[in-house]
Short mmCIF file of C-alpha atoms and ligand atoms in Angstrom, two decimals:
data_model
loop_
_atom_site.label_atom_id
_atom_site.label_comp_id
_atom_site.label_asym_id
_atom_site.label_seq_id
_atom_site.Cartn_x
_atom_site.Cartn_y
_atom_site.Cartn_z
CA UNK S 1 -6.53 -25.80 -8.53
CA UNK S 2 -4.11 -23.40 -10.28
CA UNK S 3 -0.43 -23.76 -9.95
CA UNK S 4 1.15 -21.35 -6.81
CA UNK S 5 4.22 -19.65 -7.04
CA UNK S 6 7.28 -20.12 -4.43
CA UNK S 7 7.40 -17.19 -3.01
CA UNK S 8 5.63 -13.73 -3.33
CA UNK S 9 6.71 -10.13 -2.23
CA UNK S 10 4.53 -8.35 0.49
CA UNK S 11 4.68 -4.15 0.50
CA UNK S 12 3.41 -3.04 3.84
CA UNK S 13 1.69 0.72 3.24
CA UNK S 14 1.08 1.31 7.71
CA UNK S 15 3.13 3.79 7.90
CA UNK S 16 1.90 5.96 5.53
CA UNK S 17 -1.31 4.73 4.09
CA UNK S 18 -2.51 3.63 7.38
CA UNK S 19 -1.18 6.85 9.89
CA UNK S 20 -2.40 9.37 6.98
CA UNK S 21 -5.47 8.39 7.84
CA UNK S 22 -5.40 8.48 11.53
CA UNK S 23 -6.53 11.78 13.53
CA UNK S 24 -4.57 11.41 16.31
CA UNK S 25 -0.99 12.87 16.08
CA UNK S 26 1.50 9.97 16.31
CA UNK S 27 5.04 11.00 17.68
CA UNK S 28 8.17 10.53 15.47
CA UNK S 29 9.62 8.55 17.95
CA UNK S 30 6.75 6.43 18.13
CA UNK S 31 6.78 6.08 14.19
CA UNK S 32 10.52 5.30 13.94
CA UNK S 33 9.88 2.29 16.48
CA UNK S 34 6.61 1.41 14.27
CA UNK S 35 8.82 1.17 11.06
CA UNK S 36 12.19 -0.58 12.91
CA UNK S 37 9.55 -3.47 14.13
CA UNK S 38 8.17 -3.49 10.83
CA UNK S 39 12.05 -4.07 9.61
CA UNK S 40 12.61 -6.90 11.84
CA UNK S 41 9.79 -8.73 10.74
CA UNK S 42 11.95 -9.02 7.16
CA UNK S 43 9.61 -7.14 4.73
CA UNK S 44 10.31 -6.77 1.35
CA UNK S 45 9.17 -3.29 1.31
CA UNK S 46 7.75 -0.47 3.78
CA UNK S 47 5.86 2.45 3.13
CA UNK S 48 7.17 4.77 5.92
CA UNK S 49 5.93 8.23 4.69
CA UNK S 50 4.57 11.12 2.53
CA UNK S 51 6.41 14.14 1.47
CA UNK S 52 3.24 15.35 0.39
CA UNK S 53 2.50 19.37 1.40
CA UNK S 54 2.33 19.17 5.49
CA UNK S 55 -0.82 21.89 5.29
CA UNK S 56 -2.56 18.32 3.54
CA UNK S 57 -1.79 15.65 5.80
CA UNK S 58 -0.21 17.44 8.88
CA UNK S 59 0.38 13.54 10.47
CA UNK S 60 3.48 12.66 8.07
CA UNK S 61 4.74 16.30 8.16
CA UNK S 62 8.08 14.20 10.10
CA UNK S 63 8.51 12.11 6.55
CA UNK S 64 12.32 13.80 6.42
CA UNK S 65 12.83 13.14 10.21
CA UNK S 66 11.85 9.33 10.18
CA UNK S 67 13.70 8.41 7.34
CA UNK S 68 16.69 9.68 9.08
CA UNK S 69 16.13 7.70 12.29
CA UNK S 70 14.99 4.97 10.87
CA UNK S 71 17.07 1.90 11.58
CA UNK S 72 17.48 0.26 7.71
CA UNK S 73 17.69 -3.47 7.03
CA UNK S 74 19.50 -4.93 4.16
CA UNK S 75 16.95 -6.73 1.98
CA UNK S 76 14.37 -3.94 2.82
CA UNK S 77 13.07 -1.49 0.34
CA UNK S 78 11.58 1.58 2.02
CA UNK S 79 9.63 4.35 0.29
CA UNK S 80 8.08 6.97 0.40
CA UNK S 81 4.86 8.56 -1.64
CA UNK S 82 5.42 11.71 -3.43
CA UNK S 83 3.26 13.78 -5.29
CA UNK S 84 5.02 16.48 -7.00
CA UNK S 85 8.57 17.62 -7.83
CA UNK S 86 8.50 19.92 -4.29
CA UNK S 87 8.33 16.47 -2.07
CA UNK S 88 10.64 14.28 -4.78
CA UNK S 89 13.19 16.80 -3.78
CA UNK S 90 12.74 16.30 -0.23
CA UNK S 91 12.47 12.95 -0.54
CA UNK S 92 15.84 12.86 -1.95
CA UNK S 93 17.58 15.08 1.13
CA UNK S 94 16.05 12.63 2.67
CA UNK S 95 18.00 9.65 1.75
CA UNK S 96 14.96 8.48 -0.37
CA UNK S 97 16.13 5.55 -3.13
CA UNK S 98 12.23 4.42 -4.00
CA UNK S 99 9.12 6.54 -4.56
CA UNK S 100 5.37 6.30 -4.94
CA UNK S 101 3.37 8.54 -6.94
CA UNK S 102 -0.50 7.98 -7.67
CA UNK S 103 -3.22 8.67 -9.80
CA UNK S 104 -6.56 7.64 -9.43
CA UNK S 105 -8.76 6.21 -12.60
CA UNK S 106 -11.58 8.06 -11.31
CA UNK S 107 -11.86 11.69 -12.28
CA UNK S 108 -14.50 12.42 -9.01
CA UNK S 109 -12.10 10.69 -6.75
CA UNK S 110 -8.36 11.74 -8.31
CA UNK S 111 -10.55 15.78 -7.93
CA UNK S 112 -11.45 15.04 -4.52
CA UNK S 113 -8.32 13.43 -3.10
CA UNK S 114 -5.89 15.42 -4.96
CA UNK S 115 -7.67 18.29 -6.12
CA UNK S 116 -6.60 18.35 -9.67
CA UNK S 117 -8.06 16.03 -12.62
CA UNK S 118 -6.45 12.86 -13.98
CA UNK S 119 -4.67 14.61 -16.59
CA UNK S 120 -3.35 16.99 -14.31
CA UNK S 121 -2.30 14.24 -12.22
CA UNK S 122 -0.57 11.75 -14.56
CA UNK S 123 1.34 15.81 -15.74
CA UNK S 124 2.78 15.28 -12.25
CA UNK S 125 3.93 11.59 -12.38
CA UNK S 126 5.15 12.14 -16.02
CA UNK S 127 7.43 15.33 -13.97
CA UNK S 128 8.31 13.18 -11.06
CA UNK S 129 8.90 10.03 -12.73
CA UNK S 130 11.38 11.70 -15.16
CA UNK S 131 13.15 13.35 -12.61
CA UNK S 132 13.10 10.38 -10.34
CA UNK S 133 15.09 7.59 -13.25
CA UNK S 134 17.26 10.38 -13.76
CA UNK S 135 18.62 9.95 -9.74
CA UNK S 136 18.06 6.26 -10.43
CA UNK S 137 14.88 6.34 -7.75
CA UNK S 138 12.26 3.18 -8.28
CA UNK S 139 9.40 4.35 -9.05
CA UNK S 140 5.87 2.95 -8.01
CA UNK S 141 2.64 4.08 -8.95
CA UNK S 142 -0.57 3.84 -7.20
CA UNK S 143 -3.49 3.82 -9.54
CA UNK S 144 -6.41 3.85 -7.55
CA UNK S 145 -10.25 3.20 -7.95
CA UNK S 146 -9.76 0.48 -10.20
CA UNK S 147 -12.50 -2.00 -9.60
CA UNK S 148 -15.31 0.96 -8.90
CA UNK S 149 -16.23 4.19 -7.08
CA UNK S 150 -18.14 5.42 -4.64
CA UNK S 151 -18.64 8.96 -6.78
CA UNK S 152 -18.72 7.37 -10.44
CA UNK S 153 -19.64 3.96 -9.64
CA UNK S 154 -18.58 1.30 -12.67
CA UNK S 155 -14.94 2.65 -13.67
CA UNK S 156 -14.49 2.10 -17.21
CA UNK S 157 -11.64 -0.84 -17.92
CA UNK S 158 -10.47 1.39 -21.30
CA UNK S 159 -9.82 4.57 -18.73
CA UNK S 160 -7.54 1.65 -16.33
CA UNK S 161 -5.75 0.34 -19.51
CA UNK S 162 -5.08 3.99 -21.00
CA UNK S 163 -3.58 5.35 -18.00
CA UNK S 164 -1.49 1.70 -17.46
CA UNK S 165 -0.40 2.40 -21.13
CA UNK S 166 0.86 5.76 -20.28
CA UNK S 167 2.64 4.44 -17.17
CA UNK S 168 4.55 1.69 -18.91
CA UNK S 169 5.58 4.14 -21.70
CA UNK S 170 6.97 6.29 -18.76
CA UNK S 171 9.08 3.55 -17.29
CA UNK S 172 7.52 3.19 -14.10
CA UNK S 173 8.94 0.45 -12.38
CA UNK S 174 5.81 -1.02 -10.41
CA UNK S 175 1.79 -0.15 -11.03
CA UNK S 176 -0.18 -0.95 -8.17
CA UNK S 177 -3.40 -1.61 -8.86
CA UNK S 178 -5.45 -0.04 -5.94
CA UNK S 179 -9.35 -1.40 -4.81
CA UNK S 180 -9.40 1.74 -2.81
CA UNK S 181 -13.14 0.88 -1.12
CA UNK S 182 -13.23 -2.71 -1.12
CA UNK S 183 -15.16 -3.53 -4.15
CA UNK S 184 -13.26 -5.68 -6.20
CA UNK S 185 -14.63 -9.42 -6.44
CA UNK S 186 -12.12 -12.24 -7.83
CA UNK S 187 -14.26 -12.05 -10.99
CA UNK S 188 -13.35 -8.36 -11.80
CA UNK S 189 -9.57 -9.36 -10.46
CA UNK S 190 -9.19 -11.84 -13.34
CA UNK S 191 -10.73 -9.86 -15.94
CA UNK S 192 -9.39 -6.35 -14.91
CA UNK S 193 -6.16 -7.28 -13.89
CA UNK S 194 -5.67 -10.19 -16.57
CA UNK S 195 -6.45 -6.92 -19.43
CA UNK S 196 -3.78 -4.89 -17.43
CA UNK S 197 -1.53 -7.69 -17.45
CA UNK S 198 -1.52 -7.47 -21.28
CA UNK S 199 -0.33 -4.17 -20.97
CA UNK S 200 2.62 -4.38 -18.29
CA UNK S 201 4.55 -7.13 -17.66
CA UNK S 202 2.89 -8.99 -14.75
CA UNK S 203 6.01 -8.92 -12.40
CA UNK S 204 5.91 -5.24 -12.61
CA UNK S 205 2.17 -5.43 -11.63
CA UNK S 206 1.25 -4.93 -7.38
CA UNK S 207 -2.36 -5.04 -6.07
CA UNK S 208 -3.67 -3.19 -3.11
CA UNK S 209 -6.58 -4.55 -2.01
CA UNK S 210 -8.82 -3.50 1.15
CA UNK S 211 -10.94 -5.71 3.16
CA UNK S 212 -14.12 -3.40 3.81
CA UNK S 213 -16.30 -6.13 2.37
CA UNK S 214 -14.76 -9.11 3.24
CA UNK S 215 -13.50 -9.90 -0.35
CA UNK S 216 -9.48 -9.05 -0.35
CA UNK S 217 -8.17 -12.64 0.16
CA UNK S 218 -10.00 -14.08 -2.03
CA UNK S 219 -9.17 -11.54 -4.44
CA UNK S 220 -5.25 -12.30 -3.88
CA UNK S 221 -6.32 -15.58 -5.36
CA UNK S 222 -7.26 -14.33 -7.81
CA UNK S 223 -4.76 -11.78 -8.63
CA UNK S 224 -2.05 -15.00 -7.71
CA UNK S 225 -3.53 -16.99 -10.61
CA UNK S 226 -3.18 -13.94 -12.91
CA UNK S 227 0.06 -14.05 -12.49
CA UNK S 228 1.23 -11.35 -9.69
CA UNK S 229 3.51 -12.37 -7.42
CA UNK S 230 3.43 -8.69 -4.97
CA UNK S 231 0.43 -7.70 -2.65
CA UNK S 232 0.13 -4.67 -0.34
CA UNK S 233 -1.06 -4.51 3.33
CA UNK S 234 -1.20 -2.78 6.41
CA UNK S 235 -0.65 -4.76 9.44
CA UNK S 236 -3.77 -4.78 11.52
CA UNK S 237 -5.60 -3.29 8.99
CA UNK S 238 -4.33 0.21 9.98
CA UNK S 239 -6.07 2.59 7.69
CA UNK S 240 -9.89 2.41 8.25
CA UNK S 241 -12.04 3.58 5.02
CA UNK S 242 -12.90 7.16 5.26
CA UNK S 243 -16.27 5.98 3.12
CA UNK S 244 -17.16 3.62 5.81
CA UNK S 245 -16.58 4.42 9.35
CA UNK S 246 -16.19 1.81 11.44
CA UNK S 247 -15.04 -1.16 8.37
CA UNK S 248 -12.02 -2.64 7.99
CA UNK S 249 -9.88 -0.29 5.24
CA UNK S 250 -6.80 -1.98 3.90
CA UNK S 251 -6.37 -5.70 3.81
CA UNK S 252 -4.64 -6.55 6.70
CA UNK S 253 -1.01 -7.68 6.31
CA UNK S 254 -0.72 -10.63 9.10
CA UNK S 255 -3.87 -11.90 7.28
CA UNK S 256 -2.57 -12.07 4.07
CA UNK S 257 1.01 -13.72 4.88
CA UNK S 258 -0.66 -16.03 7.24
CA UNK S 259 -2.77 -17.39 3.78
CA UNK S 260 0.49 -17.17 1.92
CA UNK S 261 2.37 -19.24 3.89
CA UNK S 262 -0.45 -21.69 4.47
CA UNK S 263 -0.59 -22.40 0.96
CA UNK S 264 3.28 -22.95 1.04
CA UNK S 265 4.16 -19.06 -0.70
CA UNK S 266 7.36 -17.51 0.91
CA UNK S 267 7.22 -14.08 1.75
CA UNK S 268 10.54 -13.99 3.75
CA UNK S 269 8.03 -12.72 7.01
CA UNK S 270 8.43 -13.74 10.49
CA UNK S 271 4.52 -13.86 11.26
CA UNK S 272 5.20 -13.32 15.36
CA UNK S 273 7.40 -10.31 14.81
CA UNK S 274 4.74 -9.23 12.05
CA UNK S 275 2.11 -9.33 15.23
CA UNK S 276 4.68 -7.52 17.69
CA UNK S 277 4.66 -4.27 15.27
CA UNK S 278 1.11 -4.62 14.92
CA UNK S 279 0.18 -4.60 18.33
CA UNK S 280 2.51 -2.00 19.32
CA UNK S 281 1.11 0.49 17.30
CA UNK S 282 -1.94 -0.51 18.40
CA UNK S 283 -1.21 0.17 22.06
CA UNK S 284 0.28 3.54 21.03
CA UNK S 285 -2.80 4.44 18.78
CA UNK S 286 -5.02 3.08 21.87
CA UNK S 287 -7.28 1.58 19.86
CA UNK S 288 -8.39 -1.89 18.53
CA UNK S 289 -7.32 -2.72 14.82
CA UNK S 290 -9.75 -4.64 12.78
CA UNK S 291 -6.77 -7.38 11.65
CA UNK S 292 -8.54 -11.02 11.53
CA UNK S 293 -5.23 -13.06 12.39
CA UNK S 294 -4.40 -10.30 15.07
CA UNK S 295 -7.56 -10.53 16.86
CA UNK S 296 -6.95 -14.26 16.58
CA UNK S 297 -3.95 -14.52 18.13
CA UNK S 298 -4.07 -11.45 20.58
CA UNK S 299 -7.65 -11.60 22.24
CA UNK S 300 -10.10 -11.48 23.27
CA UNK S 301 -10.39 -15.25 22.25
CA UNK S 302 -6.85 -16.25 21.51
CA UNK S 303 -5.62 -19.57 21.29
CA UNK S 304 -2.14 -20.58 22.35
CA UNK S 305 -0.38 -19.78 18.72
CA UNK S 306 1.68 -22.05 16.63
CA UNK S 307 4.62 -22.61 14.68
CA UNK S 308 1.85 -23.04 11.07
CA UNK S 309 1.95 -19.17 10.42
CA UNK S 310 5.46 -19.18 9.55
MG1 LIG V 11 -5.04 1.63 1.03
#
């Protein structure tokens, strides 16, 4: 067995990664409560919105709105993803102190989500970025489709390394290294992510894994022995996988800090209060999230929980 770490630092994506791909319009109100549970469950970071173009994702077109009735918590980070120069300067009306921008390593996918090819893309992040250190804004950036896609299939590990070059010449505080379908086995984790790690400092390294085929935890494993010591989640698994209706999308986060702490790894998380945002949201969304602990715990075959999660 490898050595663990003490502690680890969990970014929950919900708010954003998950609602942006919801259909149903979510209130603000709603949204701000989502988030100020979220808060009192003692994240290390939250993902609240997008100040991406409201004509693309009309369900964060509040971003400005929540961050200013949000209720924030010393000790949490909160961000928000923006794409171009437009949303970093609403972002920063906003109150924003810590961005995410994105590019995706595969040219199919980076042209269908964003409409614009990878060099086009990192143009943006090189224009953001800039003008982001120069208001002293964190900047993290997503790099998605790094373990395979569905339109290119094998993603070449010389494309993931060039563009992580180009992202640690830029300064960018955190890369998070994004499994965007659920392909990624712990094989390709160590080898991918171990190359990448010779690139960028580990610490600066995040990975975003998604459950859709049953590999993310074991593929934290593998990205803990590597050497990273921050995962991404969305509690419940809030998010689905536009490729696969019906499958669980991003790795749920109560499943991932219930491992964590199992294995002894603070995250600074109160597990219950983890649960409480998690099933709130999914009372407002009316629907049942695909989380593994949350299922566990809430129904339909719960079993009277205990003090081990936390
Ligand atoms: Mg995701």
């Amino acid at each position: 067995m490898f050595s663990m770490p003490s502690e680890a630092r969990v970014v929950e994506v919900g708010p954003r990664d998950g609602l942006q791909n919801e259909t149903q319009r979510v209130p603000t109100e709603v949204k701000v409560e989502f988030v100020d549970r979220l808060s009192r469950a003692g994240l290390a970071q939250i993902e609240v919105s997008s100040f991406v173009r409201p004509m693309w994702i009309p369900q964060l077109a509040d971003a400005g709105e929540v961050f200013g009735r949000i209720a924030r918590r010393p000790g949490t980070e909160y961000s928000a993803l923006v794409p171009n120069l437009k949303g970093l300067e609403r972002a920063v009306a906003a109150g924003v102190r810590s961005i995410a921008v994105l590019v995706s390593s595969s040219e199919t996918h980076n042209r269908q989500n964003l409409n614009r090819g990878i060099e086009e893309s990192l143009a943006d992040v090189v224009a953001v970025t800039a003008a982001a250190k120069e208001r002293g804004i964190r900047v993290r950036c997503y790099v998605s489709m790094v373990f395979g896609c569905p339109y290119e299939g094998d993603v070449p590990l010389a494309r993931v390394l060039g563009i992580a070059e180009r992202l640690v010449a830029l300064g960018v505080d955190e890369i998070s290294l994004g499994d965007t379908v659920g392909y990624a086995t712990p094989r390709q984790v160590w080898e991918r992510v171990g190359a990448v790690a010779g690139i960028c400092p580990v610490e600066r390294l995040a990975l975003h894994f998604h459950d859709t085929r049953g590999t993310a935890l074991a593929n934290v494993l593998a990205g803990l022995d590597v050497g990273v010591r921050t995962f991404d989640g969305s509690v419940g698994g809030l998010g689905g996988c536009p490729y696969a209706p019906g499958a669980s999308g991003n790795l749920a986060t109560e499943d991932l800090v219930q491992m964590l702490h199992g294995m002894g790894i603070r995250t600074g998380i109160d597990l219950p209060a983890l649960v409480d945002a998690s099933a709130f949201i999914e009372r407002q969304l009316r629907k049942t999230l695909p989380g593994r602990y949350l299922r566990a715990v809430t129904g339909p075959c719960s079993a009277p929980e205990t003090a081990s999660g936390r």
